[in-house]
Short mmCIF file of C-alpha atoms and ligand atoms in Angstrom, two decimals:
data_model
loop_
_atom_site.label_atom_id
_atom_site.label_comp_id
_atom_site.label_asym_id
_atom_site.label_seq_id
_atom_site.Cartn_x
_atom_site.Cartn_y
_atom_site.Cartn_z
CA UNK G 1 153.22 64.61 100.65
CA UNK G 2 155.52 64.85 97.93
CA UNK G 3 156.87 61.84 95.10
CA UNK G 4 159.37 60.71 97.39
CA UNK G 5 157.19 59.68 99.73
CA UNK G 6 159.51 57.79 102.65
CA UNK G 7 162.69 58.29 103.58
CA UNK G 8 164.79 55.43 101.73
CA UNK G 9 167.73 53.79 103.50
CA UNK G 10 170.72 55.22 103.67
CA UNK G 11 173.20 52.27 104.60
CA UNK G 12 176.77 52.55 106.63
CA UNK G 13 174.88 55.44 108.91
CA UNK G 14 171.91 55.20 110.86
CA UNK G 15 170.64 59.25 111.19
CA UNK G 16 170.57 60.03 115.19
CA UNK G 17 167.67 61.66 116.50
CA UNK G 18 165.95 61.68 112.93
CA UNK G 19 162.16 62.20 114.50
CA UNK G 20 163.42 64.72 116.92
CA UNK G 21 165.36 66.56 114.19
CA UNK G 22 162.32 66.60 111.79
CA UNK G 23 159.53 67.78 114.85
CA UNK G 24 162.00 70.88 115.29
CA UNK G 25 162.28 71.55 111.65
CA UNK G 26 158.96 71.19 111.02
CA UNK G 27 160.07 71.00 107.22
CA UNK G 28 156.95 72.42 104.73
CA UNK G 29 156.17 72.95 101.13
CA UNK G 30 157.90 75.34 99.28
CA UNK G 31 160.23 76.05 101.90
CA UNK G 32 164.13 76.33 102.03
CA UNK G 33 166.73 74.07 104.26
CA UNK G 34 170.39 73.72 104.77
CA UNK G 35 171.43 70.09 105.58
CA UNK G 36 174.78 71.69 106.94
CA UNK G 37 176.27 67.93 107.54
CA UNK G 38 175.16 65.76 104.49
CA UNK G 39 176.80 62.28 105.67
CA UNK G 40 175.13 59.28 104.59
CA UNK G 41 172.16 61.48 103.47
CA UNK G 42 169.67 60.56 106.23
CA UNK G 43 168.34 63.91 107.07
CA UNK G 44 168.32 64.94 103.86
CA UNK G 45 166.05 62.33 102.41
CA UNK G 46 163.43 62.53 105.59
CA UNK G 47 163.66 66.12 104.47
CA UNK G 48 162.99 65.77 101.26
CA UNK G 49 160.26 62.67 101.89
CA UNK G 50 158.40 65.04 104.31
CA UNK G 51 157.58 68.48 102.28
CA UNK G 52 157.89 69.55 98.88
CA UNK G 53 161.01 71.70 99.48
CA UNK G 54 164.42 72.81 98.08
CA UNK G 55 167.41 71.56 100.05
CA UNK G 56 171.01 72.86 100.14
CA UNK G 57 173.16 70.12 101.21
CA UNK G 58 177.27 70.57 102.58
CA UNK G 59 179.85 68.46 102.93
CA UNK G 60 183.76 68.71 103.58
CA UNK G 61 184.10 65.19 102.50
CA UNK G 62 184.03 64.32 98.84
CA UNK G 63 182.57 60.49 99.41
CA UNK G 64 179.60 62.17 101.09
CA UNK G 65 179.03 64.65 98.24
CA UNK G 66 178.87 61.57 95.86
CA UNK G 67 176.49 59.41 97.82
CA UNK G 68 174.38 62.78 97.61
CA UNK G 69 174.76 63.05 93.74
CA UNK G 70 173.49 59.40 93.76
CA UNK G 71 170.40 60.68 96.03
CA UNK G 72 169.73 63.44 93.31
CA UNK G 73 169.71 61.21 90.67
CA UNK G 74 167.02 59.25 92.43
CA UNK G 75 165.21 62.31 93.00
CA UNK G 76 165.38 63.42 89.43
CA UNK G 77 164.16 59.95 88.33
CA UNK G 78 161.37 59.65 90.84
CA UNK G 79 160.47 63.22 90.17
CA UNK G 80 161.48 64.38 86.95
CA UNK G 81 163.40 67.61 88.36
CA UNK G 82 166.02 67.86 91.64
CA UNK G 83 165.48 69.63 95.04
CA UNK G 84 168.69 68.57 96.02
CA UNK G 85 171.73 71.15 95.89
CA UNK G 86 175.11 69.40 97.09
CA UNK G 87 178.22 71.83 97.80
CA UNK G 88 181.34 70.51 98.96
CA UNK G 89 182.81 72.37 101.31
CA UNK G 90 182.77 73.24 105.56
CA UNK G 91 179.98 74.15 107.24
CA UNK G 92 182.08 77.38 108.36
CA UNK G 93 181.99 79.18 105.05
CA UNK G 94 178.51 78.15 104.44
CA UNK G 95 177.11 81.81 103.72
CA UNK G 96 179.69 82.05 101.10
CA UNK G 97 179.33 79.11 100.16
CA UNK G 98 175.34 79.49 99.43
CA UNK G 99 175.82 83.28 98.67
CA UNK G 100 178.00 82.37 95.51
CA UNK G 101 175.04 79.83 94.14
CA UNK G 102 172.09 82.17 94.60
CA UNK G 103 170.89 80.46 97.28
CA UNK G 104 167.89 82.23 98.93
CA UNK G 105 167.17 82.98 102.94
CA UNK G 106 166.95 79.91 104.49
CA UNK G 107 163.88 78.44 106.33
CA UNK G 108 165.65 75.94 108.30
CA UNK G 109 168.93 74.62 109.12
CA UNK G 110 170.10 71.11 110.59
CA UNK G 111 173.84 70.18 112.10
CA UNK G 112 174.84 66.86 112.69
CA UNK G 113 178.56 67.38 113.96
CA UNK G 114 181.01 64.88 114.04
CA UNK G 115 181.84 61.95 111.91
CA UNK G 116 179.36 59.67 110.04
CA UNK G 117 179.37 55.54 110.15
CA UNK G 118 180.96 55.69 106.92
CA UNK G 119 184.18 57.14 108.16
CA UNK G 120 184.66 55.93 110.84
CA UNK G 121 184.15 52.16 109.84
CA UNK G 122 186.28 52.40 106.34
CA UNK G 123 190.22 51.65 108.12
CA UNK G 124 191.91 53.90 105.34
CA UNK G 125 190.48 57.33 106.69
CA UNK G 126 192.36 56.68 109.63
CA UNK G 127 189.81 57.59 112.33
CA UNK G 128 189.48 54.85 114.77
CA UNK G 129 192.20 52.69 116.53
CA UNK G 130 189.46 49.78 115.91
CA UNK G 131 190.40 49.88 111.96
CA UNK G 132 194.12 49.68 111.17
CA UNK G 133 195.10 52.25 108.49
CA UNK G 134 197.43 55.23 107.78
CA UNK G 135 196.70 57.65 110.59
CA UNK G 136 194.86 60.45 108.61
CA UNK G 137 191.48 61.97 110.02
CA UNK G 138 190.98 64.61 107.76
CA UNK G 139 187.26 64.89 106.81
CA UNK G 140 188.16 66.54 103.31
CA UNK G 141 191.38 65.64 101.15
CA UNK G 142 193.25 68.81 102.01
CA UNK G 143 195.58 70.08 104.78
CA UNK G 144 197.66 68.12 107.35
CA UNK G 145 197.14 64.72 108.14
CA UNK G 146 197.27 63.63 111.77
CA UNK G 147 200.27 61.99 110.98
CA UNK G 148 201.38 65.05 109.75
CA UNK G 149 200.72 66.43 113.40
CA UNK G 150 201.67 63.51 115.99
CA UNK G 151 205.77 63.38 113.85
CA UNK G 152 206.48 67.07 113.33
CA UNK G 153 204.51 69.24 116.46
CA UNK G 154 206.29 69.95 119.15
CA UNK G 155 205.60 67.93 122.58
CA UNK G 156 204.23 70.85 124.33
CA UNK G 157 201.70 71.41 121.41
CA UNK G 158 201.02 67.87 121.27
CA UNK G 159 199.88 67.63 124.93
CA UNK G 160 198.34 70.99 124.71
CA UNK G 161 196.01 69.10 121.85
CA UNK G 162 195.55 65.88 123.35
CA UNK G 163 194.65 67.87 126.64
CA UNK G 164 192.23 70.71 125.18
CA UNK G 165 190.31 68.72 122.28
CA UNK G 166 190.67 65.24 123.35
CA UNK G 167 190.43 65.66 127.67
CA UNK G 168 192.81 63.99 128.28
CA UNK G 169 194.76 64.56 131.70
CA UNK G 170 197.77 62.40 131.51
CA UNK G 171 198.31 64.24 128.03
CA UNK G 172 201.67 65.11 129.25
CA UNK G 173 202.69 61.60 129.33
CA UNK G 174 200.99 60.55 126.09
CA UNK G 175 203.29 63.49 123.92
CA UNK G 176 206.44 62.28 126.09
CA UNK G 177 205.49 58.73 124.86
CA UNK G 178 204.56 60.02 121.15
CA UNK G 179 207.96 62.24 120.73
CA UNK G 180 209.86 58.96 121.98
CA UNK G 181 208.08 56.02 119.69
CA UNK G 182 208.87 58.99 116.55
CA UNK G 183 212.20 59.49 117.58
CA UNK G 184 212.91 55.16 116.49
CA UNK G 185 210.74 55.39 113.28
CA UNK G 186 207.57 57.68 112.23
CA UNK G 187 204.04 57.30 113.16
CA UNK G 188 202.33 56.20 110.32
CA UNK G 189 199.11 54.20 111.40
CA UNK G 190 196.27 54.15 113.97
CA UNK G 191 197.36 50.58 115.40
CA UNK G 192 200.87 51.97 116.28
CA UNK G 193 199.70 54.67 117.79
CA UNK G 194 196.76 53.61 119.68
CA UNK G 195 199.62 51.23 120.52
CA UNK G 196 201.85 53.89 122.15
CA UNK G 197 199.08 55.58 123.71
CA UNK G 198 198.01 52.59 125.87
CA UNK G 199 201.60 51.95 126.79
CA UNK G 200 201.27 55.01 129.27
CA UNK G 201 197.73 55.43 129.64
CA UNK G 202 195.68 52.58 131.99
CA UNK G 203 192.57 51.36 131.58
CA UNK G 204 189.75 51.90 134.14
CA UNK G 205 186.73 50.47 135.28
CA UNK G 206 184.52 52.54 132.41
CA UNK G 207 185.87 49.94 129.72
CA UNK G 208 186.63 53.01 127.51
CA UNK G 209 189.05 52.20 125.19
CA UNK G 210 192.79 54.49 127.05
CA UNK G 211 192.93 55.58 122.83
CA UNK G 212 189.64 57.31 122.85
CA UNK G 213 190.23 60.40 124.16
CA UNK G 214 193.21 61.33 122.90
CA UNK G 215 192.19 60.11 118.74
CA UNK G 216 189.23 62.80 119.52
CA UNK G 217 191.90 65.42 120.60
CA UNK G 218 193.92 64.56 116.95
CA UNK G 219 191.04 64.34 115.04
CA UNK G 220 188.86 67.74 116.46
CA UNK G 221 192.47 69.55 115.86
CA UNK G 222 193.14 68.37 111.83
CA UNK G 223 190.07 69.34 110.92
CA UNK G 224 189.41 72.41 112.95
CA UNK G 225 186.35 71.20 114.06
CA UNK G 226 185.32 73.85 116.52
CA UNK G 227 186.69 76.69 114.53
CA UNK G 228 184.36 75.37 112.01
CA UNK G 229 181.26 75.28 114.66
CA UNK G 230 181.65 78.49 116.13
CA UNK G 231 181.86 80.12 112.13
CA UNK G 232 179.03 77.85 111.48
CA UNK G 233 176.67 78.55 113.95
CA UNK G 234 176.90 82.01 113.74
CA UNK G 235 176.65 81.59 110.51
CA UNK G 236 173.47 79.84 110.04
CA UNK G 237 171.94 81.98 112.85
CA UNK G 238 172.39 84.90 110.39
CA UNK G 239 170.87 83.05 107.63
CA UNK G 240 167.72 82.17 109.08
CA UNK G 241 164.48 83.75 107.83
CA UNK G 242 162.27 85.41 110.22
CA UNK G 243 160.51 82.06 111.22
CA UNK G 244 163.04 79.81 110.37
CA UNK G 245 165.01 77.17 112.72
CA UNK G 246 168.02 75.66 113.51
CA UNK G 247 168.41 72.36 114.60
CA UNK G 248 172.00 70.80 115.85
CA UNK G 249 173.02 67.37 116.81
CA UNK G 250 175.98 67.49 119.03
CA UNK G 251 177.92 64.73 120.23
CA UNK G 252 180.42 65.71 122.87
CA UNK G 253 180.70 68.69 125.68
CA UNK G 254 183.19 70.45 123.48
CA UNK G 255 180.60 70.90 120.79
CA UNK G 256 177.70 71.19 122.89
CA UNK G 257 178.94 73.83 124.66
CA UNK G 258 179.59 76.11 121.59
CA UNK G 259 176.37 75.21 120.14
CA UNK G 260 174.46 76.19 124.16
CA UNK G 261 176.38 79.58 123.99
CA UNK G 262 175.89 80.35 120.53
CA UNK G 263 171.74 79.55 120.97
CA UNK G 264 171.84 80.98 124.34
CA UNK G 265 173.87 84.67 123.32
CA UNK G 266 171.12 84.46 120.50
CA UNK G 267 168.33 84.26 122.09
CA UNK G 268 169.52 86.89 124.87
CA UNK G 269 169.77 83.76 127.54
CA UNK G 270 173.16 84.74 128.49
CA UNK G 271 174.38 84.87 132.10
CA UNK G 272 174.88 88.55 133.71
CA UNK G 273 176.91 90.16 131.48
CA UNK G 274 180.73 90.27 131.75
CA UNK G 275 183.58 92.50 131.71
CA UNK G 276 185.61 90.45 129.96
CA UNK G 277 183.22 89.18 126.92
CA UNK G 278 181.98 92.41 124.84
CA UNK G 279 179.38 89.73 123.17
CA UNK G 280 177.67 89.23 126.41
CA UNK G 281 176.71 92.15 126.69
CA UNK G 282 173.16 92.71 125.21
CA UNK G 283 171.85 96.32 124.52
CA UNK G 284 168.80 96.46 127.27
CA UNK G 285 166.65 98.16 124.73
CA UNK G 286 167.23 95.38 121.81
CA UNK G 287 164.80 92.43 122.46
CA UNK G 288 166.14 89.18 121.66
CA UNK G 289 165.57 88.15 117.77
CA UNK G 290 165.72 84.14 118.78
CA UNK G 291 163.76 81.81 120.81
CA UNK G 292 165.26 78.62 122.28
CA UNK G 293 163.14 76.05 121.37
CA UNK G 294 164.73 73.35 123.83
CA UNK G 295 165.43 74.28 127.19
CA UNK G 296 167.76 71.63 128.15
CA UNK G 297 169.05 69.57 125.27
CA UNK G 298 166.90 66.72 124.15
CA UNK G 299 168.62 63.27 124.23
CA UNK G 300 167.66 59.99 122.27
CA UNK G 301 165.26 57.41 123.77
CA UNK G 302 166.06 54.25 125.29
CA UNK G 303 164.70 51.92 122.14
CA UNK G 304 167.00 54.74 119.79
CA UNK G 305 170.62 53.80 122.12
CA UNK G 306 169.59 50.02 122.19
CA UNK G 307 169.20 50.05 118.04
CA UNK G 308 172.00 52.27 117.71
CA UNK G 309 174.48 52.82 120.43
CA UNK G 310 176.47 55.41 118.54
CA UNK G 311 173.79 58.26 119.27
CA UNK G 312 174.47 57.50 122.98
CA UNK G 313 175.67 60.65 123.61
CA UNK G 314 173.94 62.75 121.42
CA UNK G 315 172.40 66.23 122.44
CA UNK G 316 169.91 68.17 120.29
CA UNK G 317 169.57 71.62 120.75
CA UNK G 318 167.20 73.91 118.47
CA UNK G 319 166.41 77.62 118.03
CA UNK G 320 163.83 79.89 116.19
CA UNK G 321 164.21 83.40 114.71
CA UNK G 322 161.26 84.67 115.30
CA UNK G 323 159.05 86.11 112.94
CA UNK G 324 159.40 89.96 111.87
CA UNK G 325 155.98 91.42 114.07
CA UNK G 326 158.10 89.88 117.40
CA UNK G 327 161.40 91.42 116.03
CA UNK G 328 162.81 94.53 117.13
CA UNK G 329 165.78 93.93 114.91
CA UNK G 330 164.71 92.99 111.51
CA UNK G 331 167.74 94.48 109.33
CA UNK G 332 169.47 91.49 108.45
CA UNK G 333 166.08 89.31 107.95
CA UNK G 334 164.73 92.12 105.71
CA UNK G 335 167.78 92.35 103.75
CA UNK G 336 167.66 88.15 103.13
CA UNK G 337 164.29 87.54 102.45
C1 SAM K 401 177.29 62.66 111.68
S1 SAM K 401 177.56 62.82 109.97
C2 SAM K 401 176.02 63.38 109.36
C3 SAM K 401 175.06 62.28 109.09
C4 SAM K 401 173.76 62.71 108.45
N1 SAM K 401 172.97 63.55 109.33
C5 SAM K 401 172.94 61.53 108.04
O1 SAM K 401 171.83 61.37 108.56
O2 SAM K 401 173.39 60.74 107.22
C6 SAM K 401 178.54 64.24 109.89
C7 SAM K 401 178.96 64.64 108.48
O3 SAM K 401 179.33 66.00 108.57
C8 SAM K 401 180.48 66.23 107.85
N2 SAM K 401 181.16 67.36 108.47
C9 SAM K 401 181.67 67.44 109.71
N3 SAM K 401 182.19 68.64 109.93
C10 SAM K 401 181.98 69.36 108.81
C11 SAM K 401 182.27 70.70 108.42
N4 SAM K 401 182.90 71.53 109.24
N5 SAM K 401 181.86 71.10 107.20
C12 SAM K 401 181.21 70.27 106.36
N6 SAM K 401 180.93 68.98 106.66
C13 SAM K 401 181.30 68.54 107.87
C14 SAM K 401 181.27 64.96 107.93
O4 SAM K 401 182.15 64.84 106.83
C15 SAM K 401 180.16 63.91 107.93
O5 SAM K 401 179.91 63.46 106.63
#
């Protein structure tokens, strides 16, 4: 046990699948870890409370990077030094990111995709249709806003978003009704446009707000969010000392199922290989480096939805690279570590 002995509250988010997260981590002494999605700082302080290691800590958003250089000034007063590393930055670019600070092979790595409680619940990020505020979405402070997107793209781009990141079939309609509302006055906030949106899309019996699905599309698109998983998972596969695991919270099918491929290619789970995908195709005499360490994804308890129905629909999936003796390929993990 280290100083920091429990994980301290970290108001506005409540961390999903914390135990589950910290069994596949298994965090120890000494040891290395990449909180890829700092947040509220939930993970990182369990991590911190539950060995005496170093963790590297990213963010895109620049609130999140200063509630974590309040949690290293804690540290530094409850411990007299800092374990704590915050970069600012996305998760996609982590190894240059880390490369450019020294930052050694890593023992572990944890993803929590998606937004935290803090965003979504402060109106003037523009994230949910629940808050009124300038329609915005961006995770970090640069690059179009999604007001940017829904006045200047073109309807067939429009619906081609709405349809791809947000699944939403009538996302034909929802463009037409966009490109019509802009053509009287812009866009600007989340009320008028959650506004327009339920003009042409009904309700149904799921209670779902008609909104939902197509803020996801907007938001997943401004900040690139599964360009930045794909880069990211790959990524922190490649990172990973022999040994070391990665652990990643997902919270829709469109992440899960780049985070099930990337674990599955990994660990050499793919199915028969195909014509068509040159990754699929594993050399027969290279034995997997990876082991899955979930088979199907692991989901959060009853008494964990109750508390806090926002990890609902969360899905953990983990992964090991195994240690050099069960490695055929050891190259990268040699030149790391
Ligand atoms: C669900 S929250 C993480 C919560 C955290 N696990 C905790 O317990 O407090 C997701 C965080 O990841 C950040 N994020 C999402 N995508 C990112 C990316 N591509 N790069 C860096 N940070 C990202 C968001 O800004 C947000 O702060």
């Amino acid at each position: 046990m280290t100083a920091m002995t429990a994980p301290l509250a970290a108001p506005g988010h409540i961390p999903v699948m914390l135990a589950e997260v910290l069994r596949m981590l298994a965090p120890r002494d000494g040891a290395t870890y990449l909180d890829g999605t700092f947040g509220g700082g939930g993970y990182a302080r369990a991590i911190l409370a539950a060995a005496r290691c170093t963790l590297w800590a990213i963010d895109r958003d620049p609130a999140a990077i200063r509630r974590g250089e309040a949690l290293q000034a804690e540290l530094r007063a409850a411990e007299g030094t800092c374990r704590l590393h915050m970069v600012e930055g996305g998760f996609g670019a982590m190894r240059a990111l880390l490369d450019a600070r020294g930052a050694p092979a890593l023992d572990g790595v944890v993803m929590d995709l998606g937004l935290s409680s803090f965003q979504i619940d402060e109106g003037a990020r523009g994230f949910s249709f629940r808050h009124d505020g300038p329609l915005d979405m961006r995770m970090g402070d640069t690059g179009p806003t999604a007001a940017d997107i829904v006045n200047r793209a073109d309807e067939s781009d429009l619906a081609d978003i709405l349809y791809q990141y947000g699944e939403e079939r009538l996302s034909r309609r929802v463009a037409r009704a966009i490109v019509a509302a802009r053509a009287q006055a812009p866009i600007r906030t989340t009320a008028r446009l959650a506004e327009i949106i339920r003009s042409v899309v009904p309700g149904d019996r799921s209670g779902i707000d008609p909104a939902t699905r197509s803020f996801q599309g907007l938001r997943i698109h401004v900040n690139d969010e599964l360009g930045q998983i794909r880069a990211g998972l790959d990524q922190a596969l490649d990172m990973l000392a022999p040994g070391g695991r990665l652990v990643v919270v997902a919270f829709h099918s469109l992440e899960d199922r780049l985070v099930k491929q990337a674990m599955h290619r990994a660990a050499g789970r793919l199915p028969g290989p195909s014509r068509h995908d040159p990754r699929s195709i594993q050399p027969p005499e290279q034995a997997p480096a990876y082991r899955l360490l979930t088979g199907r994804t692991l989901r959060p308890g009853d008494a964990e939805t109750h508390a806090n129905p926002r990890a609902r629909s969360a899905r953990l999936r983990a992964i090991e690279r195994l240690p050099l003796a069960d490695q055929s390929d050891t190259s990268h993990a040699e030149r790391r570590s």
